[in-house]
mmCIF file of C-alpha atoms in Angstrom:
data_model
loop_
_atom_site.group_PDB
_atom_site.id
_atom_site.type_symbol
_atom_site.label_atom_id
_atom_site.label_comp_id
_atom_site.label_asym_id
_atom_site.label_seq_id
_atom_site.Cartn_x
_atom_site.Cartn_y
_atom_site.Cartn_z
ATOM 1 C CA LYS A 1 -4.893 11.137 2.657
ATOM 2 C CA LEU A 2 -7.985 9.540 1.228
ATOM 3 C CA GLU A 3 -8.091 12.086 -1.587
ATOM 4 C CA ASP A 4 -4.666 10.840 -2.771
ATOM 5 C CA LYS A 5 -6.019 7.337 -3.409
ATOM 6 C CA GLU A 6 -6.522 7.549 -7.196
ATOM 7 C CA GLU A 7 -3.110 9.049 -7.916
ATOM 8 C CA ILE A 8 -1.437 6.495 -5.650
ATOM 9 C CA TYR A 9 -3.350 3.687 -7.359
ATOM 10 C CA ASN A 10 -1.922 4.854 -10.696
ATOM 11 C CA LEU A 11 1.597 4.947 -9.247
ATOM 12 C CA ILE A 12 1.222 1.418 -7.837
ATOM 13 C CA CYS A 13 0.131 0.217 -11.288
ATOM 14 C CA ILE A 14 3.324 1.787 -12.676
ATOM 15 C CA LEU A 15 5.360 0.055 -9.960
ATOM 16 C CA GLU A 16 3.807 -3.332 -10.753
ATOM 17 C CA ASN A 17 3.751 -2.687 -14.508
ATOM 18 C CA LYS A 18 0.104 -3.816 -14.675
ATOM 19 C CA GLU A 19 -3.362 -2.788 -13.589
ATOM 20 C CA ILE A 20 -3.894 -4.165 -10.110
ATOM 21 C CA ASN A 21 -7.173 -5.165 -8.485
ATOM 22 C CA LYS A 22 -8.815 -1.813 -7.702
ATOM 23 C CA GLU A 23 -11.314 -3.185 -5.203
ATOM 24 C CA HIS A 24 -8.557 -4.789 -3.116
ATOM 25 C CA PHE A 25 -6.354 -1.693 -3.427
ATOM 26 C CA ASP A 26 -9.194 0.542 -2.184
ATOM 27 C CA TYR A 27 -9.863 -1.747 0.771
ATOM 28 C CA VAL A 28 -6.205 -1.975 1.832
ATOM 29 C CA PHE A 29 -5.521 1.719 1.300
ATOM 30 C CA GLU A 30 -8.548 2.914 3.247
ATOM 31 C CA ASN A 31 -7.987 0.509 6.144
ATOM 32 C CA SER A 32 -4.263 1.121 6.409
ATOM 33 C CA LEU A 33 -4.823 4.849 6.864
ATOM 34 C CA LYS A 34 -5.945 3.928 10.393
ATOM 35 C CA ASP A 35 -2.791 1.912 11.208
ATOM 36 C CA GLU A 36 -0.117 3.993 12.952
ATOM 37 C CA ASP A 37 2.592 1.505 11.941
ATOM 38 C CA ILE A 38 1.980 2.069 8.229
ATOM 39 C CA ILE A 39 3.027 5.425 6.886
ATOM 40 C CA TYR A 40 2.358 6.791 3.442
ATOM 41 C CA LEU A 41 4.340 9.732 2.163
ATOM 42 C CA VAL A 42 3.815 11.520 -1.109
ATOM 43 C CA TYR A 43 6.007 13.907 -2.987
ATOM 44 C CA ARG A 44 3.836 16.432 -4.733
ATOM 45 C CA ASP A 45 4.284 19.391 -6.973
ATOM 46 C CA GLU A 46 1.041 19.823 -8.901
ATOM 47 C CA LYS A 47 0.311 16.105 -8.792
ATOM 48 C CA ILE A 48 1.789 13.229 -6.847
ATOM 49 C CA GLU A 49 5.241 12.547 -8.273
ATOM 50 C CA GLY A 50 6.426 9.920 -5.815
ATOM 51 C CA PHE A 51 4.982 7.604 -3.227
ATOM 52 C CA LEU A 52 6.431 5.640 -0.318
ATOM 53 C CA SER A 53 4.681 3.181 1.963
ATOM 54 C CA PHE A 54 6.602 2.273 5.069
ATOM 55 C CA LYS A 55 5.892 -0.306 7.776
ATOM 56 C CA ILE A 56 7.296 0.360 11.240
ATOM 57 C CA HIS A 57 8.442 -2.739 13.155
ATOM 58 C CA HIS A 58 8.912 -3.045 16.915
ATOM 59 C CA TYR A 59 11.230 -6.033 17.360
ATOM 60 C CA LEU A 60 12.553 -7.425 20.619
ATOM 61 C CA HIS A 61 16.034 -7.945 19.157
ATOM 62 C CA HIS A 62 16.574 -4.280 18.170
ATOM 63 C CA ASP A 63 17.292 -1.334 20.442
ATOM 64 C CA HIS A 64 15.062 1.010 18.402
ATOM 65 C CA ASP A 65 12.266 0.696 15.885
ATOM 66 C CA THR A 66 13.104 -0.553 12.433
ATOM 67 C CA SER A 67 11.145 -0.202 9.252
ATOM 68 C CA GLU A 68 10.465 -1.814 5.938
ATOM 69 C CA ILE A 69 9.990 -0.053 2.650
ATOM 70 C CA VAL A 70 6.915 -1.783 1.277
ATOM 71 C CA GLU A 71 6.368 0.283 -1.869
ATOM 72 C CA LEU A 72 8.399 3.085 -3.385
ATOM 73 C CA VAL A 73 7.614 4.506 -6.786
ATOM 74 C CA VAL A 74 8.342 7.756 -8.581
ATOM 75 C CA LEU A 75 6.798 8.797 -11.882
ATOM 76 C CA PRO A 76 9.158 7.716 -14.682
ATOM 77 C CA GLU A 77 9.617 11.284 -15.925
ATOM 78 C CA LYS A 78 10.532 12.446 -12.383
ATOM 79 C CA ARG A 79 13.165 9.813 -11.607
ATOM 80 C CA ASN A 80 16.778 10.797 -10.885
ATOM 81 C CA LEU A 81 15.614 13.971 -9.100
ATOM 82 C CA LYS A 82 16.262 12.517 -5.616
ATOM 83 C CA ILE A 83 12.531 12.237 -4.826
ATOM 84 C CA GLY A 84 12.822 8.643 -3.580
ATOM 85 C CA LYS A 85 15.868 9.464 -1.481
ATOM 86 C CA GLN A 86 14.100 12.463 0.086
ATOM 87 C CA LEU A 87 11.027 10.401 0.944
ATOM 88 C CA ILE A 88 13.125 7.747 2.684
ATOM 89 C CA GLU A 89 15.321 10.230 4.555
ATOM 90 C CA LYS A 90 12.335 12.228 5.805
ATOM 91 C CA ILE A 91 10.674 9.283 7.486
ATOM 92 C CA ALA A 92 13.916 7.741 8.799
ATOM 93 C CA LYS A 93 14.911 10.979 10.490
ATOM 94 C CA GLU A 94 11.414 11.703 11.805
ATOM 95 C CA LYS A 95 11.034 8.226 13.355
ATOM 96 C CA GLN A 96 14.682 7.901 14.544
ATOM 97 C CA LEU A 97 14.929 4.436 13.048
ATOM 98 C CA GLU A 98 17.717 1.982 13.731
ATOM 99 C CA GLN A 99 17.456 0.186 10.402
ATOM 100 C CA ILE A 100 15.513 0.154 7.145
ATOM 101 C CA GLU A 101 14.853 -3.062 5.262
ATOM 102 C CA LEU A 102 13.237 -3.807 1.935
ATOM 103 C CA SER A 103 12.644 -6.535 -0.560
ATOM 104 C CA THR A 104 12.768 -6.025 -4.282
ATOM 105 C CA SER A 105 12.132 -8.483 -7.064
ATOM 106 C CA THR A 106 15.159 -9.916 -8.810
ATOM 107 C CA TYR A 107 14.145 -8.398 -12.169
ATOM 108 C CA ARG A 108 14.022 -4.793 -10.861
ATOM 109 C CA LYS A 109 17.582 -3.909 -11.837
ATOM 110 C CA ASP A 110 16.989 -0.135 -11.723
ATOM 111 C CA ALA A 111 15.646 -0.450 -8.167
ATOM 112 C CA HIS A 112 18.728 -2.473 -7.169
ATOM 113 C CA ARG A 113 21.017 0.265 -8.470
ATOM 114 C CA PHE A 114 18.962 2.944 -6.670
ATOM 115 C CA TYR A 115 19.148 1.191 -3.300
ATOM 116 C CA GLU A 116 22.829 0.333 -3.658
ATOM 117 C CA ARG A 117 23.584 4.004 -4.415
ATOM 118 C CA GLN A 118 21.743 4.861 -1.177
ATOM 119 C CA GLY A 119 24.018 2.522 0.804
ATOM 120 C CA TYR A 120 21.754 -0.521 1.178
ATOM 121 C CA GLY A 121 23.471 -3.905 1.191
ATOM 122 C CA LYS A 122 22.405 -7.490 0.667
ATOM 123 C CA LEU A 123 22.617 -8.618 4.290
ATOM 124 C CA HIS A 124 19.636 -10.984 4.552
ATOM 125 C CA TYR A 125 17.943 -13.679 2.559
ATOM 126 C CA ASN A 126 14.312 -13.140 1.696
ATOM 127 C CA TYR A 127 12.290 -16.246 0.907
ATOM 128 C CA THR A 128 8.923 -16.169 -0.807
ATOM 129 C CA LYS A 129 6.357 -18.894 -1.326
ATOM 130 C CA ALA A 130 3.254 -18.439 -3.453
ATOM 131 C CA LEU A 131 0.192 -20.001 -1.853
ATOM 132 C CA ASP A 132 -2.524 -21.757 -3.803
ATOM 133 C CA ASP A 133 -6.037 -20.343 -3.680
#
């Protein structure tokens, strides 16, 4: 929801370990709320404790929809409480997905361990190229 924007911005800054461009974040967040193939889920007690953004893909070479975890972050003090796992399982079950994919930076060792514990495997190569301005 739009009212979650500030808390989610703070979580994304935690995920990226830096303050990200707020103007761009606001633009993307507000516009993606209209896109049915992008789903944001939050895990909330009194404040947002975890956040997941998910992109649904409709590929010709799959029998059912697949998805990509774009961003997943849980407050550091709330990690290891199965919040991330619950967020992923909720959307996968609700959308009856065939497959979930994700990319994670090579330096995110804790994220690698989390996904491997959830049964994810290294089955694809992911190539990235930075583009000049």
